[in-house]
PDB file of C-alpha atoms and ligand atoms in Angstrom:
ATOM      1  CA  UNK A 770       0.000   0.000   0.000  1.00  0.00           C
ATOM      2  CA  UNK A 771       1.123   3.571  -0.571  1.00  0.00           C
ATOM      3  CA  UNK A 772      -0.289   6.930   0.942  1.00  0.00           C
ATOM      4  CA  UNK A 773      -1.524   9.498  -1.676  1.00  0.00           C
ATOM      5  CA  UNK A 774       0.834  12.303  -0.996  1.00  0.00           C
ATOM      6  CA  UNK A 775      -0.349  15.917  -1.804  1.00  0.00           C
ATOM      7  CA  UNK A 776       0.996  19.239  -2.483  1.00  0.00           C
ATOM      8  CA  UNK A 777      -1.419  21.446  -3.082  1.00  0.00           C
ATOM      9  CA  UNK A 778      -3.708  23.471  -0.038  1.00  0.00           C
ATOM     10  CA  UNK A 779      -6.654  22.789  -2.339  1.00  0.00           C
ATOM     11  CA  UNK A 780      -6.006  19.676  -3.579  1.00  0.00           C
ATOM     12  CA  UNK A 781      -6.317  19.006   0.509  1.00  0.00           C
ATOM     13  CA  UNK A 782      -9.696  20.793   1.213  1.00  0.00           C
ATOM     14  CA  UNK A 783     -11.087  18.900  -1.123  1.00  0.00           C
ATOM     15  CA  UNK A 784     -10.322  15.613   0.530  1.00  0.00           C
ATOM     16  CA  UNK A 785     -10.812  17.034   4.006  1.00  0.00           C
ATOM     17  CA  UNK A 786     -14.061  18.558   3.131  1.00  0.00           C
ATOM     18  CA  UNK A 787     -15.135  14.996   1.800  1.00  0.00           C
ATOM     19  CA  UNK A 788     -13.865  13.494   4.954  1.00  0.00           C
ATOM     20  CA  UNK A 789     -15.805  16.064   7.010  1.00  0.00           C
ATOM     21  CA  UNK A 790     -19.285  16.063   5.099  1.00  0.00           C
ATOM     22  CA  UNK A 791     -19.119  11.993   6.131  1.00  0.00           C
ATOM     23  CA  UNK A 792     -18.595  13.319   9.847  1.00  0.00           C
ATOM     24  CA  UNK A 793     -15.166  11.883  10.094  1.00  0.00           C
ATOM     25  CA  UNK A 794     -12.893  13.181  12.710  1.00  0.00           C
ATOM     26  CA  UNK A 795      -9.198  14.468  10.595  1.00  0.00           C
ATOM     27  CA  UNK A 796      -6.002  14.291  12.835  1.00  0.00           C
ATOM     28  CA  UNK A 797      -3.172  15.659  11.806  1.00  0.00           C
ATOM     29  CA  UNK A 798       0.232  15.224  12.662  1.00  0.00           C
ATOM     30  CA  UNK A 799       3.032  17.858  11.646  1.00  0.00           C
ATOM     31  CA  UNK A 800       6.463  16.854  10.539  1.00  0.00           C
ATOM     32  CA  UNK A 801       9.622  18.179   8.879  1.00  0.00           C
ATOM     33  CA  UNK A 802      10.117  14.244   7.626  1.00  0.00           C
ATOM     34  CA  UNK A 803      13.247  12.723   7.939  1.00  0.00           C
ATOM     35  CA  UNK A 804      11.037  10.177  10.525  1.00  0.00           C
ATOM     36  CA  UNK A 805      12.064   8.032  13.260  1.00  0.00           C
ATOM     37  CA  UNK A 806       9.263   6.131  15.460  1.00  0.00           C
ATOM     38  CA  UNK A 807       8.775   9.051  17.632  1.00  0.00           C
ATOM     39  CA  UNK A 808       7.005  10.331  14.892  1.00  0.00           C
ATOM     40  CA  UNK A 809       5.694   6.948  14.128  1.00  0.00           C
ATOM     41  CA  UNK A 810       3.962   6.940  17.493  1.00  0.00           C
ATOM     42  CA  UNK A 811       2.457  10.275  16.581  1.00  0.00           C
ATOM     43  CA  UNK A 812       0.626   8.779  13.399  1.00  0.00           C
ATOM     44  CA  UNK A 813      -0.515   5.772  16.062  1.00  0.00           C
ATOM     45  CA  UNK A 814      -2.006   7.593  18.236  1.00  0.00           C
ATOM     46  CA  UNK A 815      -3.562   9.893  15.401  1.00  0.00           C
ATOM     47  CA  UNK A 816      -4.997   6.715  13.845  1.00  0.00           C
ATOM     48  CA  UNK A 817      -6.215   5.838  17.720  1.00  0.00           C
ATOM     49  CA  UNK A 818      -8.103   8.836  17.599  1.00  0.00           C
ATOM     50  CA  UNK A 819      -9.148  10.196  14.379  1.00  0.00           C
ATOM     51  CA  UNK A 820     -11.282   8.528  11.654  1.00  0.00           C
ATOM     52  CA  UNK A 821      -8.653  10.307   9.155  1.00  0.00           C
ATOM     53  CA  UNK A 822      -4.922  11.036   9.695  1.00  0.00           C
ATOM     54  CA  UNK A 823      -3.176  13.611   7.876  1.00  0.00           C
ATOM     55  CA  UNK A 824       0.804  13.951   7.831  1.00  0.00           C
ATOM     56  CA  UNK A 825       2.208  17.244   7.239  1.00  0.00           C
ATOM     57  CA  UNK A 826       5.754  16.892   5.562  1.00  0.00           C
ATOM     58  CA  UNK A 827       7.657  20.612   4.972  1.00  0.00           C
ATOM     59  CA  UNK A 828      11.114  21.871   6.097  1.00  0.00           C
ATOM     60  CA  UNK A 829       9.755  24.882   7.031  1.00  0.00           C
ATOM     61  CA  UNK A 830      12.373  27.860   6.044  1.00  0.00           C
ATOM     62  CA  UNK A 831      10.755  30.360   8.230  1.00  0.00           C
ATOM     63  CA  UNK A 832      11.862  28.408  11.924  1.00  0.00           C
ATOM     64  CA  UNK A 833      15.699  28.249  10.938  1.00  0.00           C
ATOM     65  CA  UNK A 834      17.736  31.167  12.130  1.00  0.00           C
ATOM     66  CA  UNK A 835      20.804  29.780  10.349  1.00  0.00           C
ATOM     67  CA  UNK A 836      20.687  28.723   6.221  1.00  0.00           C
ATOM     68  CA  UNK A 837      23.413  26.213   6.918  1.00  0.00           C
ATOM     69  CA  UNK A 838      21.194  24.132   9.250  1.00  0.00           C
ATOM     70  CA  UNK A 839      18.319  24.577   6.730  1.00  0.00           C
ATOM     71  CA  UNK A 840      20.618  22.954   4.019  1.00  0.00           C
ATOM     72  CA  UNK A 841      21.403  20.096   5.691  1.00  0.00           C
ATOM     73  CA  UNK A 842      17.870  19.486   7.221  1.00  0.00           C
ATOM     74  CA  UNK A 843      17.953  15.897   6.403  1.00  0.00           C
ATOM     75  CA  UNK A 844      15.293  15.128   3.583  1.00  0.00           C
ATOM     76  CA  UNK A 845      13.765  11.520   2.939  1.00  0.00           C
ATOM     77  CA  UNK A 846      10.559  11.651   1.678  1.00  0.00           C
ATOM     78  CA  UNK A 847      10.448   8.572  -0.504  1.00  0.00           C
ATOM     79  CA  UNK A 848      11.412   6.614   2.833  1.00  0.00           C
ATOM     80  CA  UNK A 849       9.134   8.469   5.117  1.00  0.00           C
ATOM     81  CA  UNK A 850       6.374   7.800   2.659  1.00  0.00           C
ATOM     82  CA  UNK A 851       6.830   3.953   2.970  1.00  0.00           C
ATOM     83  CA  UNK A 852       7.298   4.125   6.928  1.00  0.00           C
ATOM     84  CA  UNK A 853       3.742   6.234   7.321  1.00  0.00           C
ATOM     85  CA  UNK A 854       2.248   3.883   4.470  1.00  0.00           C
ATOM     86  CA  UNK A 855       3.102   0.962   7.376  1.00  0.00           C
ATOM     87  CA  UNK A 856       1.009   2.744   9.725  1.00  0.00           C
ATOM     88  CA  UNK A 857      -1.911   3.510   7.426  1.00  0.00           C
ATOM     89  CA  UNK A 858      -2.032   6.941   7.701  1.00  0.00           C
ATOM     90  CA  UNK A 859      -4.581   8.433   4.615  1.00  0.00           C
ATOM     91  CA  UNK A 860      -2.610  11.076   3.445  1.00  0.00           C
ATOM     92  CA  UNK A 861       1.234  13.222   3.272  1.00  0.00           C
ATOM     93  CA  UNK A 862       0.583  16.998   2.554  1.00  0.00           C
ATOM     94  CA  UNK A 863       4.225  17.708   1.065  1.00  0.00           C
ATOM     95  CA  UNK A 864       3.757  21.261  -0.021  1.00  0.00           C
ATOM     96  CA  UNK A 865       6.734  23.533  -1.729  1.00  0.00           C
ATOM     97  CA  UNK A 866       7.935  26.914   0.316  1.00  0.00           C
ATOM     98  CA  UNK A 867       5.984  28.696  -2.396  1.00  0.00           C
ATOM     99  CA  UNK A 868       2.301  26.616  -1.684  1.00  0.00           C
ATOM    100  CA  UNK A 869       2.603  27.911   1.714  1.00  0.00           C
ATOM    101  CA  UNK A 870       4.261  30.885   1.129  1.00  0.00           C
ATOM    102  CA  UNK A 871       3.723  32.178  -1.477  1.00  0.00           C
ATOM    103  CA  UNK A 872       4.711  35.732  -3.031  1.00  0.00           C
ATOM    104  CA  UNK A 873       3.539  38.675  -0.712  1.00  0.00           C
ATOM    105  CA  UNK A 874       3.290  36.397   2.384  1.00  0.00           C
ATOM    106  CA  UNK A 875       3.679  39.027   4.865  1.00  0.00           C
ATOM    107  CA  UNK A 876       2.154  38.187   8.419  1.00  0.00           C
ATOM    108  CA  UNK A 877       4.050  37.335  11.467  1.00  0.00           C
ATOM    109  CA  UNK A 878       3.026  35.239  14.259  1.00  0.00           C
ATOM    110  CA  UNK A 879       4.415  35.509  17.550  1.00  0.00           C
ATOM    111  CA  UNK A 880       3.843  33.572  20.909  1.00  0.00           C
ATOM    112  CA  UNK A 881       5.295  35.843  23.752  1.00  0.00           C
ATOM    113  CA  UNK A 882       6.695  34.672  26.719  1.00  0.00           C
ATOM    114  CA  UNK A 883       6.514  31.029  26.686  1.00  0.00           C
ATOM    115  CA  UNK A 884       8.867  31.363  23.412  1.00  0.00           C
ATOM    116  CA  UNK A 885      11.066  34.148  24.590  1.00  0.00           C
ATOM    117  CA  UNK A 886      13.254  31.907  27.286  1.00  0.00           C
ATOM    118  CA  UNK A 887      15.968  28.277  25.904  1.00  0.00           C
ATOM    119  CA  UNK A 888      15.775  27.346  22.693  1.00  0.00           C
ATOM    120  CA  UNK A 889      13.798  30.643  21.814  1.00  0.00           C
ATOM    121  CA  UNK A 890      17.332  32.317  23.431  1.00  0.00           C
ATOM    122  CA  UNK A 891      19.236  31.040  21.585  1.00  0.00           C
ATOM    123  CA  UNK A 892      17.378  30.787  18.070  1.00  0.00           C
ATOM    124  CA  UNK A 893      15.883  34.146  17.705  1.00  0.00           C
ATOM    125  CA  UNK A 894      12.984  33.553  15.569  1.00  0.00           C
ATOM    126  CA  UNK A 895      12.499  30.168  15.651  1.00  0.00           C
ATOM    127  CA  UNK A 896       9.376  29.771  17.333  1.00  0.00           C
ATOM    128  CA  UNK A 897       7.549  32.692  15.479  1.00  0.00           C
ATOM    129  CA  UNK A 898       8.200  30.389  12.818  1.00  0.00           C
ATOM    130  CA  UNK A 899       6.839  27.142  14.277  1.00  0.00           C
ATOM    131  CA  UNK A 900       3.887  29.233  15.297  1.00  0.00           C
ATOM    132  CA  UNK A 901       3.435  31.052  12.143  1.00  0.00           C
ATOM    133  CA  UNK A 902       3.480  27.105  10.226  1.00  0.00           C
ATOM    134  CA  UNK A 903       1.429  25.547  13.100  1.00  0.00           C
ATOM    135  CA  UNK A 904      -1.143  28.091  12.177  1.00  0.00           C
ATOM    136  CA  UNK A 905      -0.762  27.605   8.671  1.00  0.00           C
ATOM    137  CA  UNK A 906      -1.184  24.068   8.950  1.00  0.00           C
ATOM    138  CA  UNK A 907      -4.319  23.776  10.755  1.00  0.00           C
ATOM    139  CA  UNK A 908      -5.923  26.261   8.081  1.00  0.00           C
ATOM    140  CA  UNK A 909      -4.942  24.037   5.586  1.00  0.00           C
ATOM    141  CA  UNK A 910      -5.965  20.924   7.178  1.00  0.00           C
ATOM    142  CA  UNK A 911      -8.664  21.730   8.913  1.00  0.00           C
ATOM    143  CA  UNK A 912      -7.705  19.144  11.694  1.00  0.00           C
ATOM    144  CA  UNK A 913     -10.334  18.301  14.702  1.00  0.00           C
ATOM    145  CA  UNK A 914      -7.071  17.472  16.791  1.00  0.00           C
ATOM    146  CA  UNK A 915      -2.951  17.881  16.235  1.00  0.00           C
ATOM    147  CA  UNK A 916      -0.639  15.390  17.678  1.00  0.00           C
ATOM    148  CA  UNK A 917       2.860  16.545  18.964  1.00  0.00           C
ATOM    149  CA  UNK A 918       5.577  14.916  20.486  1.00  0.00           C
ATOM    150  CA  UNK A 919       6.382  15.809  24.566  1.00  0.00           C
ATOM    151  CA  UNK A 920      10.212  15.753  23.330  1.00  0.00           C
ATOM    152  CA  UNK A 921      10.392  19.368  21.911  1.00  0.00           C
ATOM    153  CA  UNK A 922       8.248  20.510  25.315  1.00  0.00           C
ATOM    154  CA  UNK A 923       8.930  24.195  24.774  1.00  0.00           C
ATOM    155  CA  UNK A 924       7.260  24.371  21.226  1.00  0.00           C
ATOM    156  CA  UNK A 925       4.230  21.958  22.904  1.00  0.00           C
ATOM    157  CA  UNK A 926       3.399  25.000  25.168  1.00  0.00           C
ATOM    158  CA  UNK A 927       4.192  27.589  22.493  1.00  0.00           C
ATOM    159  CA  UNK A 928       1.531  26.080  19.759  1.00  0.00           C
ATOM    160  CA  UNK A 929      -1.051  25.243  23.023  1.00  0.00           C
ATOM    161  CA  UNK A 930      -0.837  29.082  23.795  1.00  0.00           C
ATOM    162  CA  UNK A 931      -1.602  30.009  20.339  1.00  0.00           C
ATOM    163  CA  UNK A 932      -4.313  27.586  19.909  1.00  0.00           C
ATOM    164  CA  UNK A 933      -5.652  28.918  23.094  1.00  0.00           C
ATOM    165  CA  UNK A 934      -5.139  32.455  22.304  1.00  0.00           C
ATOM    166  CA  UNK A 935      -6.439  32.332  18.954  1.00  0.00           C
ATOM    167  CA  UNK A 936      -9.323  30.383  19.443  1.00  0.00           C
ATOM    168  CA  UNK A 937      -7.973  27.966  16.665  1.00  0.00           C
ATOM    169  CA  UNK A 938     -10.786  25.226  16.895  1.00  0.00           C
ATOM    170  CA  UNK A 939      -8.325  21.988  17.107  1.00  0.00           C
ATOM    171  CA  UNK A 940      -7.607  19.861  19.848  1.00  0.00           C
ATOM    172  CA  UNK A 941      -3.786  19.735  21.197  1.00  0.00           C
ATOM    173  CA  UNK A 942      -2.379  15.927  22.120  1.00  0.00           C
ATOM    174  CA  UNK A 943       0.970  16.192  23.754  1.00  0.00           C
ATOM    175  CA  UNK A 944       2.206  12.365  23.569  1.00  0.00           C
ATOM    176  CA  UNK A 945       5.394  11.183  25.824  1.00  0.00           C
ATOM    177  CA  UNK A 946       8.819  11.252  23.914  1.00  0.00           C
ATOM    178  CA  UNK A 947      10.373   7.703  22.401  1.00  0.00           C
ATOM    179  CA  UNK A 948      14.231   6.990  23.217  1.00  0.00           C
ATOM    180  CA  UNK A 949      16.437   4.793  22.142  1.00  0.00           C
ATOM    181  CA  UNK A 950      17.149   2.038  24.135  1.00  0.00           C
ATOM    182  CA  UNK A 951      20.282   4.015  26.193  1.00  0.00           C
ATOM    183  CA  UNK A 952      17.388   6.556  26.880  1.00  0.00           C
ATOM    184  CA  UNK A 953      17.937   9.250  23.709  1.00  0.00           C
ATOM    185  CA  UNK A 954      15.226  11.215  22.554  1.00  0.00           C
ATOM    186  CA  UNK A 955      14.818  10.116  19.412  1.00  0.00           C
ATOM    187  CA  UNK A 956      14.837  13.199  16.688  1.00  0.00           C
ATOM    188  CA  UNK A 957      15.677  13.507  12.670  1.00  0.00           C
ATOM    189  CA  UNK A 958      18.969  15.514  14.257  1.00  0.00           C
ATOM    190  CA  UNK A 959      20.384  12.501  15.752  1.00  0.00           C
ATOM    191  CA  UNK A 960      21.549  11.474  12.288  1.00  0.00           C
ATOM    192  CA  UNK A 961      23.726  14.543  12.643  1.00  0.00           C
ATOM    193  CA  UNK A 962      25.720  13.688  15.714  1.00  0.00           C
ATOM    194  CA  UNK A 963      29.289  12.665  15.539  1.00  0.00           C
ATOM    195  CA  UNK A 964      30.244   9.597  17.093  1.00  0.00           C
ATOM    196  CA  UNK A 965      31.632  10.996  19.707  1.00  0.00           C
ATOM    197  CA  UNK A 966      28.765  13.641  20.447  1.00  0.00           C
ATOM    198  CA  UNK A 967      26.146  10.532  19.856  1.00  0.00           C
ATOM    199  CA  UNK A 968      28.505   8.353  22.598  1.00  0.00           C
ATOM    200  CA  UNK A 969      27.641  10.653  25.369  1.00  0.00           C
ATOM    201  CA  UNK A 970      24.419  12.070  24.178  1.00  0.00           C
ATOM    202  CA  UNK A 971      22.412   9.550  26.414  1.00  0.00           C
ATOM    203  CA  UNK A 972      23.991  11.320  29.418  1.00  0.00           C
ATOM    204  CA  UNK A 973      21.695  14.105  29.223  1.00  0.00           C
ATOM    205  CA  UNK A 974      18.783  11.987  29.916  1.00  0.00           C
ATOM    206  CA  UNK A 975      20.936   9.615  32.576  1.00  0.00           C
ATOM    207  CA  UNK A 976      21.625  13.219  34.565  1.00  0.00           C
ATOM    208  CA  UNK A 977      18.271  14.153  34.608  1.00  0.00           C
ATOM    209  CA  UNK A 978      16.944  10.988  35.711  1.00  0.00           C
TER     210      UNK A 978
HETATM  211  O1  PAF B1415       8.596  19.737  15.408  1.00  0.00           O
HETATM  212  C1  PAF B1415       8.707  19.910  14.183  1.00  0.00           C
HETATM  213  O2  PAF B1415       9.067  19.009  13.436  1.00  0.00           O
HETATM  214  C2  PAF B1415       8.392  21.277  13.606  1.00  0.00           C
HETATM  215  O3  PAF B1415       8.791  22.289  14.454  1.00  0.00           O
HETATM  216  C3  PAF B1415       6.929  21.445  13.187  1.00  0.00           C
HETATM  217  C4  PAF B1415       5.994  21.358  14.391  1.00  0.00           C
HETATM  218  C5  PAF B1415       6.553  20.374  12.175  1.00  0.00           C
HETATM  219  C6  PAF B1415       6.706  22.800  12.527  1.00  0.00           C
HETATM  220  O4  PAF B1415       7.486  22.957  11.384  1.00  0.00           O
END
């Protein structure tokens, strides 16, 4: 089995309006690819809850601070499609920069105070551009509920603030973080470690326990 895979916002509706005029619940679950089971368990519980599941593929330019970690953003679509096609999920929304921003995009969306403190420190920018995607996304997909991982727990409370102060009418699931088995959070990035930096990665988690 393979899982349609679309690209264009209308293209989308369409199906998600079909979906919706059956009363089907749509679940989406948002993704820069490059997948690992954490987001696996994502499209699980997605399919656990929804009638349809949606999976939002896009390296979105607008949440890297730095063009030479954009670049290398590692991208694997033909492989992500067959590991979500595993799960079932009904569609991949894969849209280009331009489809979701396209020329004269010119709003800004930004969370204050929950983003302002870690990561937001030290990538300035970063989560005005999750937010201003997030957003994006459940436009698009008109999802009844959105499924993100626990792992990155700063951008959790950043896109439940905006849901809540936006009234955006889609239900947040937070869902616990997957580790390999010396207790690393699993995340596309880990492909980027050294061997040296992946040897004593695990530590983090170790300390904290
Ligand atoms: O967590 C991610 O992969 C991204 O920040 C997200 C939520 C898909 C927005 O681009």
């Amino acid at each position: 089995m393979t899982v349609v895979i679309l690209r264009r916002v209308a293209d989308l509706r369409t199906m998600v309006r079909g979906w919706k005029a059956a009363g089907q619940t749509v679940g989406v679950v948002p993704t820069m690819g490059a997948l690992h089971e954490g987001h696996l368990s994502l499209a699980r519980a997605a399919k656990a809850g929804c009638d349809r599941v949606i999976v939002t593929i896009f390296v979105n330019p607008k949440q890297f601070n730095n063009p030479a970690d954009l670049e290398k953003y590692p991208r694997t679509e033909d492989r992500d499609a067959a590991l979500l096609a595993t799960v079932g999920v009904d569609v991949i929304f894969a849209p280009s920069p331009d489809e979701v921003y396209p020329p004269g995009f010119a709003t800004t969306v930004s969370v204050s105070g929950v983003s302002a403190p870690l990561e937001g420190a030290h990538r300035p920018g970063h989560f005005d551009g999750v937010a201003a995607v997030v957003a994006k996304l459940f436009g698009m997909t008109m999802a009844d509920r959105a499924y993100f991982g626990e792992k990155d727990w700063q951008q959790l409370q950043v896109v439940q603030r905006l849901v809540a102060d936006l009234n955006l009418p889609v239900e947040i699931v937070g869902c616990e973080t997957v580790r390999e088995a010396d207790g690393l959070a699993m995340s596309s990035r880990n492909a980027r470690l050294s061997e040296g930096g992946r040897a004593i990665a695990p530590a983090l988690h170790r300390e904290m326990q």
